[in-house]
PDB file of C-alpha atoms in Angstrom:
ATOM      1  CA  ASP M  68      18.731  -4.932 -16.479  1.00 64.00           C
ATOM      2  CA  PRO M  69      16.026  -3.887 -13.971  1.00 60.00           C
ATOM      3  CA  LEU M  70      14.641  -7.392 -13.458  1.00 60.00           C
ATOM      4  CA  ALA M  71      18.073  -8.800 -12.673  1.00 66.00           C
ATOM      5  CA  TYR M  72      18.657  -5.976 -10.190  1.00 66.00           C
ATOM      6  CA  ILE M  73      15.351  -6.654  -8.435  1.00 58.00           C
ATOM      7  CA  ALA M  74      16.180 -10.369  -8.355  1.00 62.00           C
ATOM      8  CA  ARG M  75      19.468  -9.559  -6.606  1.00 68.00           C
ATOM      9  CA  HIS M  76      17.950  -6.895  -4.317  1.00 63.00           C
ATOM     10  CA  PRO M  77      14.323  -7.746  -3.555  1.00 59.00           C
ATOM     11  CA  PRO M  78      12.469  -5.006  -1.695  1.00 54.00           C
ATOM     12  CA  ARG M  79      11.651  -5.836   1.922  1.00 54.00           C
ATOM     13  CA  ILE M  80       8.364  -3.992   2.062  1.00 48.00           C
ATOM     14  CA  ARG M  81       4.699  -4.654   2.651  1.00 47.00           C
ATOM     15  CA  SER M  82       3.172  -2.727  -0.215  1.00 56.00           C
ATOM     16  CA  TYR M  83       5.522  -1.627  -2.962  1.00 55.00           C
ATOM     17  CA  ALA M  84       3.792   1.559  -4.092  1.00 58.00           C
ATOM     18  CA  TRP M  85       2.575   2.629  -0.660  1.00 56.00           C
ATOM     19  CA  ARG M  86       5.872   1.965   1.100  1.00 57.00           C
ATOM     20  CA  TYR M  87       7.905   3.697  -1.616  1.00 59.00           C
ATOM     21  CA  LEU M  88       5.679   6.748  -1.695  1.00 58.00           C
ATOM     22  CA  ALA M  89       5.243   6.997   2.070  1.00 56.00           C
ATOM     23  CA  ARG M  90       9.005   6.757   2.592  1.00 57.00           C
ATOM     24  CA  ALA M  91      10.066   8.739  -0.500  1.00 54.00           C
ATOM     25  CA  ALA M  92      12.398  11.712  -0.383  1.00 44.00           C
ATOM     26  CA  GLY M  93      13.894  10.848   2.983  1.00 46.00           C
ATOM     27  CA  MET M  94      10.576  10.789   4.834  1.00 42.00           C
ATOM     28  CA  LEU M  95      11.778   8.258   7.388  1.00 40.00           C
ATOM     29  CA  GLU M  96      11.230   8.762  11.085  1.00 42.00           C
ATOM     30  CA  GLU M  97      14.285  10.337  12.703  1.00 45.00           C
ATOM     31  CA  SER M  98      12.984  11.878  15.912  1.00 50.00           C
ATOM     32  CA  ALA M  99       9.567  11.601  17.497  1.00 60.00           C
ATOM     33  CA  GLU M 100       8.516  15.145  16.566  1.00 63.00           C
ATOM     34  CA  ASP M 101      10.122  15.186  13.114  1.00 58.00           C
ATOM     35  CA  GLY M 102       8.991  11.635  12.575  1.00 64.00           C
ATOM     36  CA  ARG M 103       5.305  12.419  13.064  1.00 73.00           C
ATOM     37  CA  ARG M 104       5.493  15.340  10.636  1.00 72.00           C
ATOM     38  CA  GLN M 105       7.398  13.282   8.082  1.00 71.00           C
ATOM     39  CA  VAL M 106       4.996  10.374   8.377  1.00 76.00           C
ATOM     40  CA  ARG M 107       2.032  12.746   7.841  1.00 79.00           C
ATOM     41  CA  GLU M 108       3.763  14.240   4.789  1.00 78.00           C
ATOM     42  CA  GLY M 109       4.636  10.818   3.433  1.00 77.00           C
ATOM     43  CA  ARG M 110       1.101   9.562   3.869  1.00 82.00           C
ATOM     44  CA  ALA M 111      -0.288  12.690   2.213  1.00 84.00           C
ATOM     45  CA  LEU M 112       2.085  12.247  -0.739  1.00 82.00           C
ATOM     46  CA  ALA M 113       1.179   8.578  -1.070  1.00 83.00           C
ATOM     47  CA  ALA M 114      -2.544   9.332  -0.859  1.00 87.00           C
ATOM     48  CA  TYR M 115      -2.217  12.021  -3.513  1.00 87.00           C
ATOM     49  CA  CYS M 116      -0.268   9.797  -5.912  1.00 87.00           C
ATOM     50  CA  LEU M 117      -2.500   6.754  -5.465  1.00 89.00           C
ATOM     51  CA  GLY M 118      -5.619   8.902  -5.710  1.00 91.00           C
ATOM     52  CA  ARG M 119      -4.425  10.615  -8.898  1.00 91.00           C
ATOM     53  CA  ALA M 120      -3.459   7.313 -10.501  1.00 91.00           C
ATOM     54  CA  HIS M 121      -6.930   5.949  -9.725  1.00 94.00           C
ATOM     55  CA  GLU M 122      -8.634   9.096 -11.078  1.00 94.00           C
ATOM     56  CA  GLU M 123      -6.640   8.985 -14.292  1.00 93.00           C
ATOM     57  CA  LEU M 124      -7.320   5.291 -14.869  1.00 92.00           C
ATOM     58  CA  GLU M 125     -11.027   5.838 -14.228  1.00 94.00           C
ATOM     59  CA  ALA M 126     -11.106   8.859 -16.566  1.00 95.00           C
ATOM     60  CA  LEU M 127      -9.580   6.688 -19.293  1.00 94.00           C
ATOM     61  CA  GLY M 128     -12.159   3.983 -18.648  1.00 95.00           C
ATOM     62  CA  LEU M 129      -9.448   1.472 -17.695  1.00 94.00           C
ATOM     63  CA  GLU M 130     -10.421  -1.240 -15.267  1.00 94.00           C
ATOM     64  CA  HIS M 131      -7.866  -1.557 -12.467  1.00 95.00           C
ATOM     65  CA  PHE M 132      -7.274  -2.627  -8.885  1.00 94.00           C
ATOM     66  CA  VAL M 133      -4.533  -2.355  -6.293  1.00 94.00           C
ATOM     67  CA  MET M 134      -2.881  -5.520  -4.999  1.00 93.00           C
ATOM     68  CA  LEU M 135      -1.355  -5.268  -1.538  1.00 93.00           C
ATOM     69  CA  PHE M 136       1.770  -7.345  -0.932  1.00 90.00           C
ATOM     70  CA  HIS M 137       3.392  -8.081   2.433  1.00 88.00           C
ATOM     71  CA  SER M 138       6.799  -9.189   3.607  1.00 85.00           C
ATOM     72  CA  ALA M 139       7.011 -12.210   5.868  1.00 88.00           C
ATOM     73  CA  THR M 140       7.876  -9.908   8.771  1.00 87.00           C
ATOM     74  CA  ALA M 141       4.335  -8.492   8.656  1.00 89.00           C
ATOM     75  CA  PHE M 142       3.014 -11.862   9.927  1.00 90.00           C
ATOM     76  CA  SER M 143       3.274 -13.795  13.172  1.00 89.00           C
ATOM     77  CA  PRO M 144       5.620 -15.260  14.385  1.00 90.00           C
ATOM     78  CA  LEU M 145       8.101 -12.934  12.659  1.00 90.00           C
ATOM     79  CA  GLY M 146       6.320  -9.653  13.294  1.00 89.00           C
ATOM     80  CA  ALA M 147       3.052  -7.816  12.946  1.00 90.00           C
ATOM     81  CA  PRO M 148       1.286  -5.590  10.420  1.00 90.00           C
ATOM     82  CA  HIS M 149       2.958  -2.232   9.855  1.00 85.00           C
ATOM     83  CA  ALA M 150       1.105   0.805  11.173  1.00 80.00           C
ATOM     84  CA  ASP M 151       0.643   2.107   7.620  1.00 82.00           C
ATOM     85  CA  GLU M 152      -1.170  -1.046   6.506  1.00 87.00           C
ATOM     86  CA  GLN M 153      -4.542  -0.100   7.989  1.00 88.00           C
ATOM     87  CA  VAL M 154      -4.098   3.533   6.930  1.00 87.00           C
ATOM     88  CA  LEU M 155      -3.658   2.369   3.335  1.00 89.00           C
ATOM     89  CA  ILE M 156      -6.628  -0.004   3.492  1.00 91.00           C
ATOM     90  CA  ASP M 157      -8.824   2.744   4.957  1.00 90.00           C
ATOM     91  CA  PHE M 158      -7.690   5.170   2.240  1.00 90.00           C
ATOM     92  CA  LEU M 159      -8.475   2.695  -0.556  1.00 93.00           C
ATOM     93  CA  ALA M 160     -11.889   1.924   0.945  1.00 93.00           C
ATOM     94  CA  GLU M 161     -12.766   5.613   1.447  1.00 92.00           C
ATOM     95  CA  ARG M 162     -11.792   6.433  -2.134  1.00 92.00           C
ATOM     96  CA  ARG M 163     -13.590   3.339  -3.412  1.00 93.00           C
ATOM     97  CA  ILE M 164     -10.416   2.110  -5.080  1.00 94.00           C
ATOM     98  CA  PRO M 165     -10.753  -1.636  -5.657  1.00 95.00           C
ATOM     99  CA  PHE M 166      -8.046  -3.722  -4.011  1.00 95.00           C
ATOM    100  CA  VAL M 167      -7.049  -7.234  -3.090  1.00 96.00           C
ATOM    101  CA  ASP M 168      -4.976  -7.783   0.033  1.00 95.00           C
ATOM    102  CA  THR M 169      -2.638 -10.777  -0.204  1.00 95.00           C
ATOM    103  CA  ARG M 170      -2.666 -11.092   3.592  1.00 95.00           C
ATOM    104  CA  ARG M 171      -5.961 -12.985   3.456  1.00 93.00           C
ATOM    105  CA  VAL M 172      -4.821 -15.691   1.008  1.00 96.00           C
ATOM    106  CA  LEU M 173      -1.493 -16.117   2.809  1.00 96.00           C
ATOM    107  CA  GLU M 174      -3.166 -16.486   6.216  1.00 95.00           C
ATOM    108  CA  GLU M 175      -5.756 -18.885   4.784  1.00 96.00           C
ATOM    109  CA  GLU M 176      -3.012 -21.033   3.258  1.00 96.00           C
ATOM    110  CA  CYS M 177      -1.035 -21.039   6.523  1.00 96.00           C
ATOM    111  CA  ALA M 178      -4.127 -22.309   8.352  1.00 96.00           C
ATOM    112  CA  ARG M 179      -4.981 -24.860   5.664  1.00 97.00           C
ATOM    113  CA  ALA M 180      -1.421 -26.234   5.455  1.00 96.00           C
ATOM    114  CA  GLY M 181      -0.775 -26.086   9.206  1.00 96.00           C
ATOM    115  CA  THR M 182       2.358 -23.990   8.737  1.00 95.00           C
ATOM    116  CA  ASP M 183       3.476 -20.440   9.308  1.00 93.00           C
ATOM    117  CA  ILE M 184       4.438 -17.679   6.909  1.00 94.00           C
ATOM    118  CA  ARG M 185       8.088 -18.793   6.663  1.00 94.00           C
ATOM    119  CA  ALA M 186       6.991 -21.655   4.395  1.00 95.00           C
ATOM    120  CA  PHE M 187       6.198 -19.142   1.643  1.00 96.00           C
ATOM    121  CA  TYR M 188       9.360 -17.022   1.602  1.00 93.00           C
ATOM    122  CA  TYR M 189      13.048 -17.515   0.867  1.00 91.00           C
ATOM    123  CA  HIS M 190      15.208 -17.198   3.959  1.00 85.00           C
ATOM    124  CA  GLY M 191      18.711 -16.516   2.673  1.00 82.00           C
ATOM    125  CA  PRO M 192      20.525 -14.295   0.207  1.00 83.00           C
ATOM    126  CA  PRO M 193      20.036 -13.192  -2.443  1.00 79.00           C
ATOM    127  CA  ASP M 194      16.252 -13.597  -2.169  1.00 76.00           C
ATOM    128  CA  ALA M 195      15.787 -13.317   1.590  1.00 77.00           C
ATOM    129  CA  TRP M 196      12.130 -12.814   2.497  1.00 81.00           C
ATOM    130  CA  HIS M 197      10.975 -12.669  -1.098  1.00 89.00           C
ATOM    131  CA  PRO M 198       8.158 -15.117  -1.950  1.00 93.00           C
ATOM    132  CA  ASN M 199       9.419 -18.562  -2.941  1.00 95.00           C
ATOM    133  CA  THR M 200       7.717 -20.775  -5.521  1.00 95.00           C
ATOM    134  CA  ARG M 201       5.074 -21.931  -3.057  1.00 95.00           C
ATOM    135  CA  GLY M 202       4.475 -18.352  -1.905  1.00 96.00           C
ATOM    136  CA  THR M 203       4.177 -17.111  -5.468  1.00 95.00           C
ATOM    137  CA  GLU M 204       1.544 -19.758  -6.182  1.00 96.00           C
ATOM    138  CA  VAL M 205      -0.466 -18.530  -3.199  1.00 96.00           C
ATOM    139  CA  LEU M 206      -0.044 -14.891  -4.233  1.00 96.00           C
ATOM    140  CA  PHE M 207      -1.372 -15.720  -7.690  1.00 96.00           C
ATOM    141  CA  ARG M 208      -4.630 -16.735  -5.991  1.00 96.00           C
ATOM    142  CA  ALA M 209      -4.956 -13.129  -4.837  1.00 95.00           C
ATOM    143  CA  LEU M 210      -4.195 -11.898  -8.345  1.00 95.00           C
ATOM    144  CA  ARG M 211      -6.917 -14.191  -9.680  1.00 96.00           C
ATOM    145  CA  LEU M 212      -9.377 -12.731  -7.141  1.00 96.00           C
ATOM    146  CA  GLY M 213      -8.617  -9.261  -8.486  1.00 95.00           C
ATOM    147  CA  LEU M 214      -8.925 -10.319 -12.103  1.00 95.00           C
ATOM    148  CA  GLU M 215     -12.284 -11.905 -11.233  1.00 97.00           C
ATOM    149  CA  ARG M 216     -13.334  -8.608  -9.583  1.00 96.00           C
ATOM    150  CA  ARG M 217     -13.619 -10.255  -6.169  1.00 96.00           C
ATOM    151  CA  TYR M 218     -12.058  -7.357  -4.299  1.00 96.00           C
ATOM    152  CA  ASP M 219     -11.545  -6.935  -0.581  1.00 91.00           C
ATOM    153  CA  ALA M 220     -13.209  -3.535  -0.864  1.00 74.00           C
ATOM    154  CA  HIS M 221     -14.458  -1.277  -3.620  1.00 57.00           C
TER     155      HIS M 221
END
């Protein structure tokens, strides 16, 4: 059962599709020189796949948008945005692929509630750093923005 597996092993990534594609086929940094080449290859593969998916959906006349998710470790005080985050946003904007970034709604809710990102994620196994109920409610605001065509860029 795929959903049960994901519930037991939630991905600890910032953007599911981007992170998977950019890190696919062993394209993780190993040495500085190999790492740069592998990162370039991973980014090129991700750009190709996301671009093709967008082209195919457009050709079929299907309305669509990309929703960017983040782990809690991509926010202060636990961490910072991953280097690939801005690369992905720039790619989507250049290709005019509509997207909604969940970072904005999460940061707005942190400010409004006077809390930090930890309030929106589970902390322990088996769901460590996966959005909790409160976090999911906030993330659905981003989904609503996309469904209402109020994209971060297009």
